[in-house]
PDB file of C-alpha atoms in Angstrom:
ATOM      1  CA  MET B 131      -0.427  -0.379  -0.177  1.00 41.00           C
ATOM      2  CA  LYS B 132       2.450   2.136   1.068  1.00 43.00           C
ATOM      3  CA  SER B 133       3.778   1.542  -3.166  1.00 42.00           C
ATOM      4  CA  GLN B 134       0.801   3.223  -4.302  1.00 48.00           C
ATOM      5  CA  ARG B 135       0.374   5.909  -2.175  1.00 52.00           C
ATOM      6  CA  ASN B 136       3.104   7.145  -4.385  1.00 73.00           C
ATOM      7  CA  VAL B 137       0.412   8.230  -6.990  1.00 75.00           C
ATOM      8  CA  SER B 138      -1.698  10.453  -5.529  1.00 81.00           C
ATOM      9  CA  GLU B 139      -3.502  11.297  -9.728  1.00 85.00           C
ATOM     10  CA  PHE B 140      -3.571   9.840 -12.479  1.00 89.00           C
ATOM     11  CA  ILE B 141      -3.074  12.045 -15.838  1.00 88.00           C
ATOM     12  CA  LEU B 142      -5.787  10.987 -18.591  1.00 87.00           C
ATOM     13  CA  MET B 143      -5.052  11.582 -22.528  1.00 84.00           C
ATOM     14  CA  GLY B 144      -8.339  11.562 -23.429  1.00 79.00           C
ATOM     15  CA  LEU B 145      -8.994  10.636 -26.942  1.00 79.00           C
ATOM     16  CA  SER B 146      -6.237  13.468 -28.910  1.00 75.00           C
ATOM     17  CA  SER B 147      -4.742  16.054 -28.099  1.00 76.00           C
ATOM     18  CA  ASP B 148      -5.379  17.695 -31.206  1.00 78.00           C
ATOM     19  CA  GLN B 149      -7.443  20.961 -29.870  1.00 80.00           C
ATOM     20  CA  ASN B 150      -9.886  21.367 -32.687  1.00 84.00           C
ATOM     21  CA  ILE B 151     -10.805  16.843 -31.739  1.00 82.00           C
ATOM     22  CA  GLN B 152     -11.175  18.451 -27.876  1.00 81.00           C
ATOM     23  CA  ILE B 153     -14.057  20.338 -29.402  1.00 86.00           C
ATOM     24  CA  PHE B 154     -15.792  18.440 -31.195  1.00 87.00           C
ATOM     25  CA  CYS B 155     -15.798  15.631 -28.202  1.00 84.00           C
ATOM     26  CA  LEU B 156     -16.744  18.810 -25.983  1.00 87.00           C
ATOM     27  CA  VAL B 157     -19.847  18.505 -28.730  1.00 90.00           C
ATOM     28  CA  PHE B 158     -20.344  15.542 -29.390  1.00 89.00           C
ATOM     29  CA  PHE B 159     -20.821  13.623 -25.333  1.00 90.00           C
ATOM     30  CA  LEU B 160     -22.037  16.739 -23.797  1.00 92.00           C
ATOM     31  CA  PHE B 161     -24.783  15.878 -27.235  1.00 92.00           C
ATOM     32  CA  CYS B 162     -24.776  11.695 -26.018  1.00 91.00           C
ATOM     33  CA  TYR B 163     -24.708  12.960 -22.765  1.00 93.00           C
ATOM     34  CA  LEU B 164     -28.708  14.831 -22.497  1.00 94.00           C
ATOM     35  CA  SER B 165     -29.700  12.428 -25.659  1.00 91.00           C
ATOM     36  CA  ILE B 166     -29.109   9.447 -22.681  1.00 92.00           C
ATOM     37  CA  LEU B 167     -30.645  10.852 -20.112  1.00 93.00           C
ATOM     38  CA  MET B 168     -33.901  12.444 -21.840  1.00 91.00           C
ATOM     39  CA  GLY B 169     -34.495   9.139 -24.359  1.00 88.00           C
ATOM     40  CA  ASN B 170     -33.198   7.011 -21.057  1.00 91.00           C
ATOM     41  CA  LEU B 171     -35.487   9.162 -17.999  1.00 90.00           C
ATOM     42  CA  LEU B 172     -38.719   9.374 -20.821  1.00 87.00           C
ATOM     43  CA  ILE B 173     -38.980   5.236 -21.262  1.00 88.00           C
ATOM     44  CA  LEU B 174     -38.754   4.568 -17.846  1.00 89.00           C
ATOM     45  CA  ILE B 175     -41.561   7.287 -17.111  1.00 87.00           C
ATOM     46  CA  SER B 176     -43.595   5.867 -19.941  1.00 85.00           C
ATOM     47  CA  ILE B 177     -43.507   2.518 -18.817  1.00 87.00           C
ATOM     48  CA  GLY B 178     -43.645   3.602 -15.092  1.00 84.00           C
ATOM     49  CA  CYS B 179     -47.157   5.325 -15.863  1.00 83.00           C
ATOM     50  CA  SER B 180     -48.773   2.947 -18.419  1.00 79.00           C
ATOM     51  CA  SER B 181     -49.704  -0.801 -17.150  1.00 80.00           C
ATOM     52  CA  LEU B 182     -46.044  -1.876 -19.472  1.00 82.00           C
ATOM     53  CA  SER B 183     -44.829  -1.973 -16.234  1.00 82.00           C
ATOM     54  CA  HIS B 184     -46.552  -5.330 -15.659  1.00 87.00           C
ATOM     55  CA  GLN B 185     -45.726  -6.685 -18.454  1.00 89.00           C
ATOM     56  CA  PRO B 186     -42.003  -8.883 -18.251  1.00 90.00           C
ATOM     57  CA  MET B 187     -39.903  -7.429 -21.081  1.00 88.00           C
ATOM     58  CA  TYR B 188     -40.984  -3.936 -20.010  1.00 89.00           C
ATOM     59  CA  TYR B 189     -39.799  -3.984 -16.198  1.00 92.00           C
ATOM     60  CA  PHE B 190     -36.656  -5.465 -17.385  1.00 93.00           C
ATOM     61  CA  LEU B 191     -36.179  -2.466 -20.215  1.00 90.00           C
ATOM     62  CA  SER B 192     -36.642  -0.341 -17.158  1.00 91.00           C
ATOM     63  CA  HIS B 193     -33.942  -1.451 -14.798  1.00 93.00           C
ATOM     64  CA  LEU B 194     -32.156  -1.367 -18.204  1.00 92.00           C
ATOM     65  CA  SER B 195     -33.092   2.090 -17.842  1.00 91.00           C
ATOM     66  CA  SER B 196     -31.607   2.869 -15.351  1.00 93.00           C
ATOM     67  CA  ILE B 197     -28.371   0.974 -15.266  1.00 93.00           C
ATOM     68  CA  ASP B 198     -28.061   2.888 -18.240  1.00 91.00           C
ATOM     69  CA  ILE B 199     -27.552   6.167 -16.538  1.00 93.00           C
ATOM     70  CA  CYS B 200     -25.913   5.612 -13.505  1.00 92.00           C
ATOM     71  CA  TYR B 201     -23.471   3.024 -16.183  1.00 88.00           C
ATOM     72  CA  THR B 202     -22.514   6.880 -18.384  1.00 91.00           C
ATOM     73  CA  SER B 203     -22.681   8.931 -15.142  1.00 91.00           C
ATOM     74  CA  LEU B 204     -19.890   8.331 -14.474  1.00 89.00           C
ATOM     75  CA  VAL B 205     -17.348   8.675 -17.291  1.00 88.00           C
ATOM     76  CA  THR B 206     -19.699  11.273 -19.377  1.00 90.00           C
ATOM     77  CA  PRO B 207     -19.961  13.897 -16.967  1.00 90.00           C
ATOM     78  CA  LYS B 208     -16.517  13.674 -16.140  1.00 88.00           C
ATOM     79  CA  LEU B 209     -14.718  13.674 -19.152  1.00 86.00           C
ATOM     80  CA  ILE B 210     -17.382  17.218 -20.547  1.00 88.00           C
ATOM     81  CA  GLY B 211     -15.970  18.682 -17.656  1.00 86.00           C
ATOM     82  CA  ASP B 212     -12.476  18.636 -18.368  1.00 83.00           C
ATOM     83  CA  GLN B 213     -12.645  19.417 -21.504  1.00 81.00           C
ATOM     84  CA  LEU B 214     -14.325  22.183 -20.574  1.00 83.00           C
ATOM     85  CA  VAL B 215     -11.858  23.651 -17.758  1.00 80.00           C
ATOM     86  CA  GLY B 216      -8.695  22.010 -19.558  1.00 76.00           C
ATOM     87  CA  ARG B 217      -8.107  19.782 -16.747  1.00 77.00           C
ATOM     88  CA  ASN B 218      -7.225  15.397 -17.209  1.00 83.00           C
ATOM     89  CA  THR B 219      -6.102  14.448 -13.923  1.00 87.00           C
ATOM     90  CA  ILE B 220      -8.173  11.814 -11.641  1.00 89.00           C
ATOM     91  CA  SER B 221      -7.943  11.534  -7.999  1.00 89.00           C
ATOM     92  CA  TYR B 222      -6.379   7.597  -7.517  1.00 89.00           C
ATOM     93  CA  GLY B 223      -8.803   6.966  -5.409  1.00 89.00           C
ATOM     94  CA  TYR B 224     -12.060   8.401  -8.211  1.00 90.00           C
ATOM     95  CA  CYS B 225      -9.868   5.871 -10.099  1.00 90.00           C
ATOM     96  CA  MET B 226     -10.286   2.052  -8.080  1.00 91.00           C
ATOM     97  CA  TRP B 227     -13.607   3.986  -7.415  1.00 91.00           C
ATOM     98  CA  GLN B 228     -13.883   4.551 -11.241  1.00 91.00           C
ATOM     99  CA  VAL B 229     -12.887   0.998 -11.979  1.00 90.00           C
ATOM    100  CA  ILE B 230     -15.070  -0.704  -9.213  1.00 91.00           C
ATOM    101  CA  VAL B 231     -18.258   0.879 -10.181  1.00 92.00           C
ATOM    102  CA  MET B 232     -17.819   0.500 -13.984  1.00 90.00           C
ATOM    103  CA  HIS B 233     -17.832  -2.967 -13.385  1.00 90.00           C
ATOM    104  CA  PHE B 234     -20.160  -3.439 -11.284  1.00 93.00           C
ATOM    105  CA  PHE B 235     -23.259  -1.871 -13.628  1.00 93.00           C
ATOM    106  CA  GLY B 236     -21.694  -3.204 -16.291  1.00 90.00           C
ATOM    107  CA  LEU B 237     -22.159  -7.096 -15.688  1.00 91.00           C
ATOM    108  CA  ILE B 238     -25.505  -5.975 -13.657  1.00 94.00           C
ATOM    109  CA  GLU B 239     -26.057  -4.403 -17.351  1.00 91.00           C
ATOM    110  CA  ILE B 240     -24.888  -8.030 -19.155  1.00 90.00           C
ATOM    111  CA  LEU B 241     -27.336 -10.516 -17.372  1.00 92.00           C
ATOM    112  CA  ILE B 242     -30.613  -8.003 -18.028  1.00 92.00           C
ATOM    113  CA  LEU B 243     -30.101  -8.304 -21.095  1.00 89.00           C
ATOM    114  CA  THR B 244     -29.804 -12.344 -20.779  1.00 91.00           C
ATOM    115  CA  ALA B 245     -33.102 -11.588 -18.465  1.00 92.00           C
ATOM    116  CA  MET B 246     -34.811 -10.161 -21.634  1.00 88.00           C
ATOM    117  CA  ALA B 247     -33.359 -12.864 -23.989  1.00 88.00           C
ATOM    118  CA  PHE B 248     -34.986 -15.319 -21.745  1.00 90.00           C
ATOM    119  CA  ASP B 249     -37.889 -13.502 -21.190  1.00 90.00           C
ATOM    120  CA  ARG B 250     -38.193 -13.390 -25.079  1.00 86.00           C
ATOM    121  CA  TYR B 251     -37.658 -17.606 -25.465  1.00 88.00           C
ATOM    122  CA  VAL B 252     -40.732 -18.380 -22.941  1.00 90.00           C
ATOM    123  CA  ALA B 253     -43.117 -15.571 -24.625  1.00 86.00           C
ATOM    124  CA  ILE B 254     -41.988 -17.489 -28.027  1.00 85.00           C
ATOM    125  CA  CYS B 255     -40.847 -20.713 -27.795  1.00 85.00           C
ATOM    126  CA  LYS B 256     -43.669 -22.142 -24.526  1.00 87.00           C
ATOM    127  CA  PRO B 257     -46.488 -18.820 -24.942  1.00 85.00           C
ATOM    128  CA  LEU B 258     -48.992 -21.017 -22.340  1.00 87.00           C
ATOM    129  CA  HIS B 259     -46.718 -21.705 -19.977  1.00 89.00           C
ATOM    130  CA  TYR B 260     -45.252 -17.862 -19.555  1.00 90.00           C
ATOM    131  CA  MET B 261     -47.016 -15.612 -17.452  1.00 89.00           C
ATOM    132  CA  ILE B 262     -46.466 -18.510 -14.767  1.00 91.00           C
ATOM    133  CA  ILE B 263     -42.795 -19.151 -15.797  1.00 92.00           C
ATOM    134  CA  MET B 264     -42.134 -15.515 -15.712  1.00 92.00           C
ATOM    135  CA  SER B 265     -44.231 -14.086 -13.037  1.00 92.00           C
ATOM    136  CA  ARG B 266     -43.461 -11.273 -10.702  1.00 91.00           C
ATOM    137  CA  THR B 267     -41.522 -12.894  -7.987  1.00 93.00           C
ATOM    138  CA  ARG B 268     -39.323 -14.928 -10.750  1.00 93.00           C
ATOM    139  CA  CYS B 269     -38.758 -10.985 -12.414  1.00 94.00           C
ATOM    140  CA  ASN B 270     -38.125  -9.624  -9.275  1.00 95.00           C
ATOM    141  CA  VAL B 271     -35.253 -12.273  -8.536  1.00 95.00           C
ATOM    142  CA  LEU B 272     -33.643 -12.236 -11.434  1.00 95.00           C
ATOM    143  CA  ILE B 273     -33.028  -8.440 -11.349  1.00 96.00           C
ATOM    144  CA  LEU B 274     -31.300  -9.248  -7.805  1.00 96.00           C
ATOM    145  CA  ALA B 275     -29.609 -11.798  -9.389  1.00 95.00           C
ATOM    146  CA  ALA B 276     -28.669  -9.557 -11.875  1.00 95.00           C
ATOM    147  CA  TRP B 277     -27.136  -6.653  -8.758  1.00 95.00           C
ATOM    148  CA  ALA B 278     -26.257 -10.133  -6.456  1.00 96.00           C
ATOM    149  CA  GLY B 279     -23.582 -10.793  -9.663  1.00 93.00           C
ATOM    150  CA  GLY B 280     -22.045  -6.899 -10.862  1.00 93.00           C
ATOM    151  CA  ALA B 281     -21.291  -7.107  -6.567  1.00 94.00           C
ATOM    152  CA  VAL B 282     -19.428 -10.142  -7.503  1.00 92.00           C
ATOM    153  CA  HIS B 283     -17.988  -9.276  -9.912  1.00 91.00           C
ATOM    154  CA  SER B 284     -16.940  -5.702  -9.105  1.00 90.00           C
ATOM    155  CA  PHE B 285     -15.031  -7.640  -5.825  1.00 91.00           C
ATOM    156  CA  SER B 286     -13.200  -9.927  -7.448  1.00 88.00           C
ATOM    157  CA  GLN B 287     -11.563  -6.578  -9.439  1.00 86.00           C
ATOM    158  CA  PHE B 288     -10.953  -4.560  -6.775  1.00 88.00           C
ATOM    159  CA  CYS B 289      -9.367  -7.676  -4.806  1.00 87.00           C
ATOM    160  CA  MET B 290      -6.874  -7.180  -7.782  1.00 85.00           C
ATOM    161  CA  ILE B 291      -6.220  -3.601  -8.750  1.00 86.00           C
ATOM    162  CA  ILE B 292      -6.443  -2.249  -5.253  1.00 86.00           C
ATOM    163  CA  GLN B 293      -2.622  -4.291  -4.780  1.00 85.00           C
ATOM    164  CA  LEU B 294      -1.342  -2.883  -7.507  1.00 85.00           C
ATOM    165  CA  PRO B 295       1.943  -0.837  -6.497  1.00 86.00           C
ATOM    166  CA  PHE B 296       2.304   2.681  -8.798  1.00 85.00           C
ATOM    167  CA  CYS B 297       5.085   4.546  -8.095  1.00 82.00           C
ATOM    168  CA  GLY B 298       6.666   5.724 -11.268  1.00 72.00           C
ATOM    169  CA  PRO B 299       4.697   6.850 -14.869  1.00 78.00           C
ATOM    170  CA  ASN B 300       0.979   7.605 -13.943  1.00 84.00           C
ATOM    171  CA  THR B 301      -0.255   8.748 -17.496  1.00 87.00           C
ATOM    172  CA  ILE B 302      -2.933   6.332 -19.030  1.00 86.00           C
ATOM    173  CA  ASP B 303      -3.894   6.457 -22.388  1.00 84.00           C
ATOM    174  CA  HIS B 304      -7.451   6.432 -22.497  1.00 86.00           C
ATOM    175  CA  TYR B 305     -10.430   8.436 -21.484  1.00 86.00           C
ATOM    176  CA  TYR B 306     -11.264   6.566 -18.650  1.00 88.00           C
ATOM    177  CA  CYS B 307      -9.852   4.704 -14.874  1.00 88.00           C
ATOM    178  CA  ASP B 308      -9.596   0.943 -17.209  1.00 85.00           C
ATOM    179  CA  ILE B 309      -8.090  -2.566 -16.733  1.00 85.00           C
ATOM    180  CA  PHE B 310      -5.447  -2.905 -19.027  1.00 84.00           C
ATOM    181  CA  PRO B 311      -4.075   0.706 -19.068  1.00 86.00           C
ATOM    182  CA  LEU B 312      -3.969   0.030 -15.159  1.00 87.00           C
ATOM    183  CA  LEU B 313      -1.911  -3.000 -15.475  1.00 87.00           C
ATOM    184  CA  LYS B 314       0.544  -0.566 -17.871  1.00 85.00           C
ATOM    185  CA  ILE B 315       1.902   1.572 -15.339  1.00 87.00           C
ATOM    186  CA  ALA B 316       2.472  -0.800 -12.911  1.00 86.00           C
ATOM    187  CA  CYS B 317       5.599  -1.245 -10.899  1.00 86.00           C
ATOM    188  CA  THR B 318       5.278  -4.958 -11.453  1.00 83.00           C
ATOM    189  CA  ASP B 319       4.743  -7.403 -13.356  1.00 83.00           C
ATOM    190  CA  THR B 320       0.974  -7.830 -14.141  1.00 81.00           C
ATOM    191  CA  TYR B 321       0.202 -11.063 -16.147  1.00 82.00           C
ATOM    192  CA  LEU B 322      -1.280 -12.933 -13.526  1.00 84.00           C
ATOM    193  CA  THR B 323      -3.312 -10.074 -12.597  1.00 83.00           C
ATOM    194  CA  GLY B 324      -4.638  -9.258 -16.466  1.00 82.00           C
ATOM    195  CA  VAL B 325      -4.932 -12.887 -17.381  1.00 83.00           C
ATOM    196  CA  PHE B 326      -7.317 -12.996 -14.261  1.00 84.00           C
ATOM    197  CA  MET B 327      -9.154  -9.698 -15.753  1.00 81.00           C
ATOM    198  CA  VAL B 328      -9.010 -11.547 -19.162  1.00 79.00           C
ATOM    199  CA  ALA B 329     -11.184 -14.287 -17.527  1.00 81.00           C
ATOM    200  CA  ASN B 330     -12.769 -12.678 -15.125  1.00 81.00           C
ATOM    201  CA  SER B 331     -14.221 -10.196 -17.320  1.00 82.00           C
ATOM    202  CA  GLY B 332     -13.559 -11.233 -21.070  1.00 80.00           C
ATOM    203  CA  LEU B 333     -14.955 -15.199 -20.587  1.00 83.00           C
ATOM    204  CA  VAL B 334     -18.311 -14.074 -19.154  1.00 85.00           C
ATOM    205  CA  ALA B 335     -18.982 -11.179 -22.353  1.00 86.00           C
ATOM    206  CA  LEU B 336     -18.684 -14.010 -23.838  1.00 86.00           C
ATOM    207  CA  VAL B 337     -19.633 -17.639 -22.828  1.00 87.00           C
ATOM    208  CA  THR B 338     -23.313 -14.657 -22.671  1.00 88.00           C
ATOM    209  CA  PHE B 339     -23.088 -13.547 -25.851  1.00 88.00           C
ATOM    210  CA  ILE B 340     -22.905 -17.006 -26.815  1.00 89.00           C
ATOM    211  CA  LEU B 341     -26.226 -18.287 -24.922  1.00 87.00           C
ATOM    212  CA  LEU B 342     -28.168 -14.904 -26.208  1.00 87.00           C
ATOM    213  CA  PHE B 343     -27.225 -15.785 -29.861  1.00 85.00           C
ATOM    214  CA  GLY B 344     -27.983 -19.990 -29.476  1.00 86.00           C
ATOM    215  CA  SER B 345     -31.363 -18.832 -27.897  1.00 85.00           C
ATOM    216  CA  TYR B 346     -32.357 -16.293 -30.262  1.00 84.00           C
ATOM    217  CA  VAL B 347     -31.477 -19.575 -32.286  1.00 85.00           C
ATOM    218  CA  VAL B 348     -33.683 -21.329 -30.527  1.00 85.00           C
ATOM    219  CA  ILE B 349     -36.402 -18.559 -30.864  1.00 83.00           C
ATOM    220  CA  LEU B 350     -35.889 -17.719 -35.210  1.00 81.00           C
ATOM    221  CA  PHE B 351     -36.353 -22.130 -35.398  1.00 82.00           C
ATOM    222  CA  THR B 352     -39.220 -21.510 -33.867  1.00 82.00           C
ATOM    223  CA  LEU B 353     -40.796 -18.878 -35.511  1.00 78.00           C
ATOM    224  CA  ARG B 354     -41.391 -20.876 -38.259  1.00 77.00           C
ATOM    225  CA  ASN B 355     -44.643 -22.902 -36.603  1.00 74.00           C
ATOM    226  CA  HIS B 356     -46.392 -18.681 -36.303  1.00 72.00           C
ATOM    227  CA  SER B 357     -48.139 -16.590 -38.743  1.00 73.00           C
ATOM    228  CA  ALA B 358     -46.657 -13.891 -40.455  1.00 74.00           C
ATOM    229  CA  GLU B 359     -48.528 -11.225 -38.109  1.00 70.00           C
ATOM    230  CA  GLY B 360     -46.577 -13.522 -35.156  1.00 68.00           C
ATOM    231  CA  ARG B 361     -44.129 -14.059 -37.104  1.00 72.00           C
ATOM    232  CA  ARG B 362     -43.313 -10.022 -37.801  1.00 73.00           C
ATOM    233  CA  LYS B 363     -44.837  -9.073 -34.110  1.00 69.00           C
ATOM    234  CA  ALA B 364     -41.796 -11.921 -32.093  1.00 70.00           C
ATOM    235  CA  LEU B 365     -39.737 -10.210 -34.317  1.00 70.00           C
ATOM    236  CA  SER B 366     -39.804  -6.926 -33.537  1.00 69.00           C
ATOM    237  CA  THR B 367     -38.940  -6.945 -30.152  1.00 69.00           C
ATOM    238  CA  CYS B 368     -36.552 -10.128 -30.408  1.00 75.00           C
ATOM    239  CA  GLY B 369     -35.022  -7.102 -33.652  1.00 75.00           C
ATOM    240  CA  SER B 370     -34.721  -4.383 -31.172  1.00 74.00           C
ATOM    241  CA  HIS B 371     -33.182  -6.771 -28.439  1.00 76.00           C
ATOM    242  CA  ILE B 372     -30.330  -8.450 -30.604  1.00 81.00           C
ATOM    243  CA  THR B 373     -29.362  -4.653 -31.883  1.00 80.00           C
ATOM    244  CA  VAL B 374     -28.473  -3.600 -28.008  1.00 82.00           C
ATOM    245  CA  VAL B 375     -27.116  -7.137 -27.647  1.00 83.00           C
ATOM    246  CA  ILE B 376     -23.886  -6.405 -31.033  1.00 84.00           C
ATOM    247  CA  LEU B 377     -23.632  -2.853 -30.214  1.00 82.00           C
ATOM    248  CA  PHE B 378     -22.531  -3.826 -26.279  1.00 84.00           C
ATOM    249  CA  PHE B 379     -21.646  -7.730 -26.885  1.00 85.00           C
ATOM    250  CA  GLY B 380     -18.881  -6.496 -29.793  1.00 83.00           C
ATOM    251  CA  PRO B 381     -16.727  -3.957 -28.556  1.00 82.00           C
ATOM    252  CA  SER B 382     -17.018  -5.729 -24.832  1.00 83.00           C
ATOM    253  CA  ILE B 383     -15.600  -9.287 -26.273  1.00 82.00           C
ATOM    254  CA  PHE B 384     -12.368  -6.940 -28.287  1.00 79.00           C
ATOM    255  CA  ALA B 385     -11.959  -5.007 -25.311  1.00 78.00           C
ATOM    256  CA  TYR B 386     -11.837  -7.920 -22.473  1.00 79.00           C
ATOM    257  CA  LEU B 387     -11.198 -11.142 -24.117  1.00 76.00           C
ATOM    258  CA  ARG B 388      -7.660 -10.345 -26.239  1.00 71.00           C
ATOM    259  CA  PRO B 389      -4.078 -10.423 -23.720  1.00 68.00           C
ATOM    260  CA  PRO B 390      -4.481  -7.857 -21.646  1.00 64.00           C
ATOM    261  CA  ASN B 391      -2.612  -4.989 -23.140  1.00 67.00           C
ATOM    262  CA  THR B 392      -3.232  -1.901 -24.239  1.00 63.00           C
ATOM    263  CA  LEU B 393      -4.514  -0.460 -27.746  1.00 65.00           C
ATOM    264  CA  PRO B 394      -4.637   2.079 -29.844  1.00 66.00           C
ATOM    265  CA  GLU B 395      -7.936   1.045 -30.752  1.00 72.00           C
ATOM    266  CA  ASP B 396      -9.212   0.534 -27.501  1.00 77.00           C
ATOM    267  CA  LYS B 397     -10.548   4.211 -26.668  1.00 82.00           C
ATOM    268  CA  ILE B 398     -13.198   3.773 -29.815  1.00 81.00           C
ATOM    269  CA  PHE B 399     -14.249   0.953 -29.489  1.00 81.00           C
ATOM    270  CA  ALA B 400     -15.058   1.623 -25.205  1.00 84.00           C
ATOM    271  CA  LEU B 401     -17.283   4.565 -26.082  1.00 85.00           C
ATOM    272  CA  PHE B 402     -20.221   1.558 -28.017  1.00 83.00           C
ATOM    273  CA  TYR B 403     -20.723   0.057 -24.529  1.00 83.00           C
ATOM    274  CA  THR B 404     -20.182   3.508 -22.632  1.00 86.00           C
ATOM    275  CA  ILE B 405     -21.709   5.918 -25.222  1.00 88.00           C
ATOM    276  CA  ILE B 406     -22.570   4.770 -28.064  1.00 86.00           C
ATOM    277  CA  ALA B 407     -25.140   2.124 -27.322  1.00 84.00           C
ATOM    278  CA  PRO B 408     -26.953   2.985 -24.298  1.00 87.00           C
ATOM    279  CA  MET B 409     -27.275   6.330 -26.498  1.00 87.00           C
ATOM    280  CA  PHE B 410     -29.335   4.249 -29.380  1.00 84.00           C
ATOM    281  CA  ASN B 411     -30.519   1.361 -26.983  1.00 82.00           C
ATOM    282  CA  PRO B 412     -33.798   3.603 -26.162  1.00 82.00           C
ATOM    283  CA  LEU B 413     -34.208   5.235 -30.054  1.00 81.00           C
ATOM    284  CA  ILE B 414     -34.179   1.673 -30.777  1.00 79.00           C
ATOM    285  CA  TYR B 415     -36.540   0.266 -27.981  1.00 76.00           C
ATOM    286  CA  THR B 416     -38.781   3.133 -28.805  1.00 74.00           C
ATOM    287  CA  LEU B 417     -39.209   3.049 -32.717  1.00 67.00           C
ATOM    288  CA  ARG B 418     -39.097  -0.235 -33.109  1.00 64.00           C
ATOM    289  CA  ASN B 419     -41.780  -1.458 -30.055  1.00 69.00           C
ATOM    290  CA  THR B 420     -45.423  -0.891 -31.429  1.00 71.00           C
ATOM    291  CA  GLU B 421     -46.300  -0.569 -27.644  1.00 75.00           C
ATOM    292  CA  MET B 422     -43.978   1.407 -25.990  1.00 76.00           C
ATOM    293  CA  LYS B 423     -45.547   4.312 -29.347  1.00 75.00           C
ATOM    294  CA  LYS B 424     -48.793   3.686 -27.706  1.00 77.00           C
ATOM    295  CA  ALA B 425     -47.527   4.052 -24.389  1.00 75.00           C
ATOM    296  CA  MET B 426     -45.458   6.899 -24.622  1.00 75.00           C
ATOM    297  CA  ARG B 427     -48.384   8.659 -27.227  1.00 77.00           C
ATOM    298  CA  LYS B 428     -51.081   8.294 -24.813  1.00 75.00           C
ATOM    299  CA  VAL B 429     -49.016   9.204 -21.239  1.00 71.00           C
ATOM    300  CA  TRP B 430     -47.709  12.076 -22.863  1.00 68.00           C
ATOM    301  CA  CYS B 431     -50.452  13.241 -24.655  1.00 71.00           C
ATOM    302  CA  GLN B 432     -52.548  13.267 -20.994  1.00 64.00           C
ATOM    303  CA  LYS B 433     -49.167  14.982 -19.660  1.00 56.00           C
ATOM    304  CA  VAL B 434     -49.972  18.292 -22.163  1.00 51.00           C
ATOM    305  CA  PHE B 435     -53.985  16.899 -22.290  1.00 50.00           C
ATOM    306  CA  LEU B 436     -54.309  17.681 -18.307  1.00 52.00           C
ATOM    307  CA  GLU B 437     -51.712  20.587 -18.018  1.00 55.00           C
ATOM    308  CA  GLU B 438     -54.165  22.358 -20.968  1.00 53.00           C
ATOM    309  CA  LYS B 439     -56.708  21.019 -19.053  1.00 56.00           C
ATOM    310  CA  HIS B 440     -55.500  22.848 -15.666  1.00 57.00           C
ATOM    311  CA  ASN B 441     -54.167  26.264 -17.588  1.00 55.00           C
TER     312      ASN B 441
END
């Protein structure tokens, strides 16, 4: 622990040292963060104020939106603030906190996406038993399991990362604190730690993605026996989920399922699972989902009507 105190803060190199690119990033990230907040809050309010909150799929979606807000709020506001004031430092304590909480919410998001895939599998492959299998109690258990899984995962990351000694260079080639950039500047042999991190993060993402892919193969196979209208409705909801899964899992697998080193492309791929995917999630789930669009029109048109009546 004494060697760790030799470094009290880290310098984040960010995405680019070019001032014009930094200005573009400031405007872009501000737009993205406002879009994430408004889009996910829109989903949360629309589901909470409608009957959709009683359906398992939208129950999971509301939790996914909450996690997206928490997940991006850990990185994006600081990134925007640093661009505004021209500061690119982060304290040792907040850096460790960022790593732990990012992996905490990251695994929760993975497990909620898995629960949503399970919900679609039951709805399409076992429709007669859907209400029994996907009861509210079971949905609550799945959400609690996601939070417990995230806690176990982040705690294991914490136990490994907190022991790393930082006594030399303190410049991190990233726009937030992540595991592999920290391993690169630690003044000790980090090979075994890196292998553990790959197994703990990369394999989890890969195995989950394979399970999700397999579930949708079964779903698409089962849809052959449905009517044209049933196939259209099922593909509408499944298509939204598959798009979100690809946006989130593709970059995550690239980032963590490889030898523990840093690449220039890491920062670009990290943008997808920290900012881009959470920004597109509300658009994907609303524009491609008829029930969500109906609920939003009903909730927001009713609010406008009540406000006009009150005035």
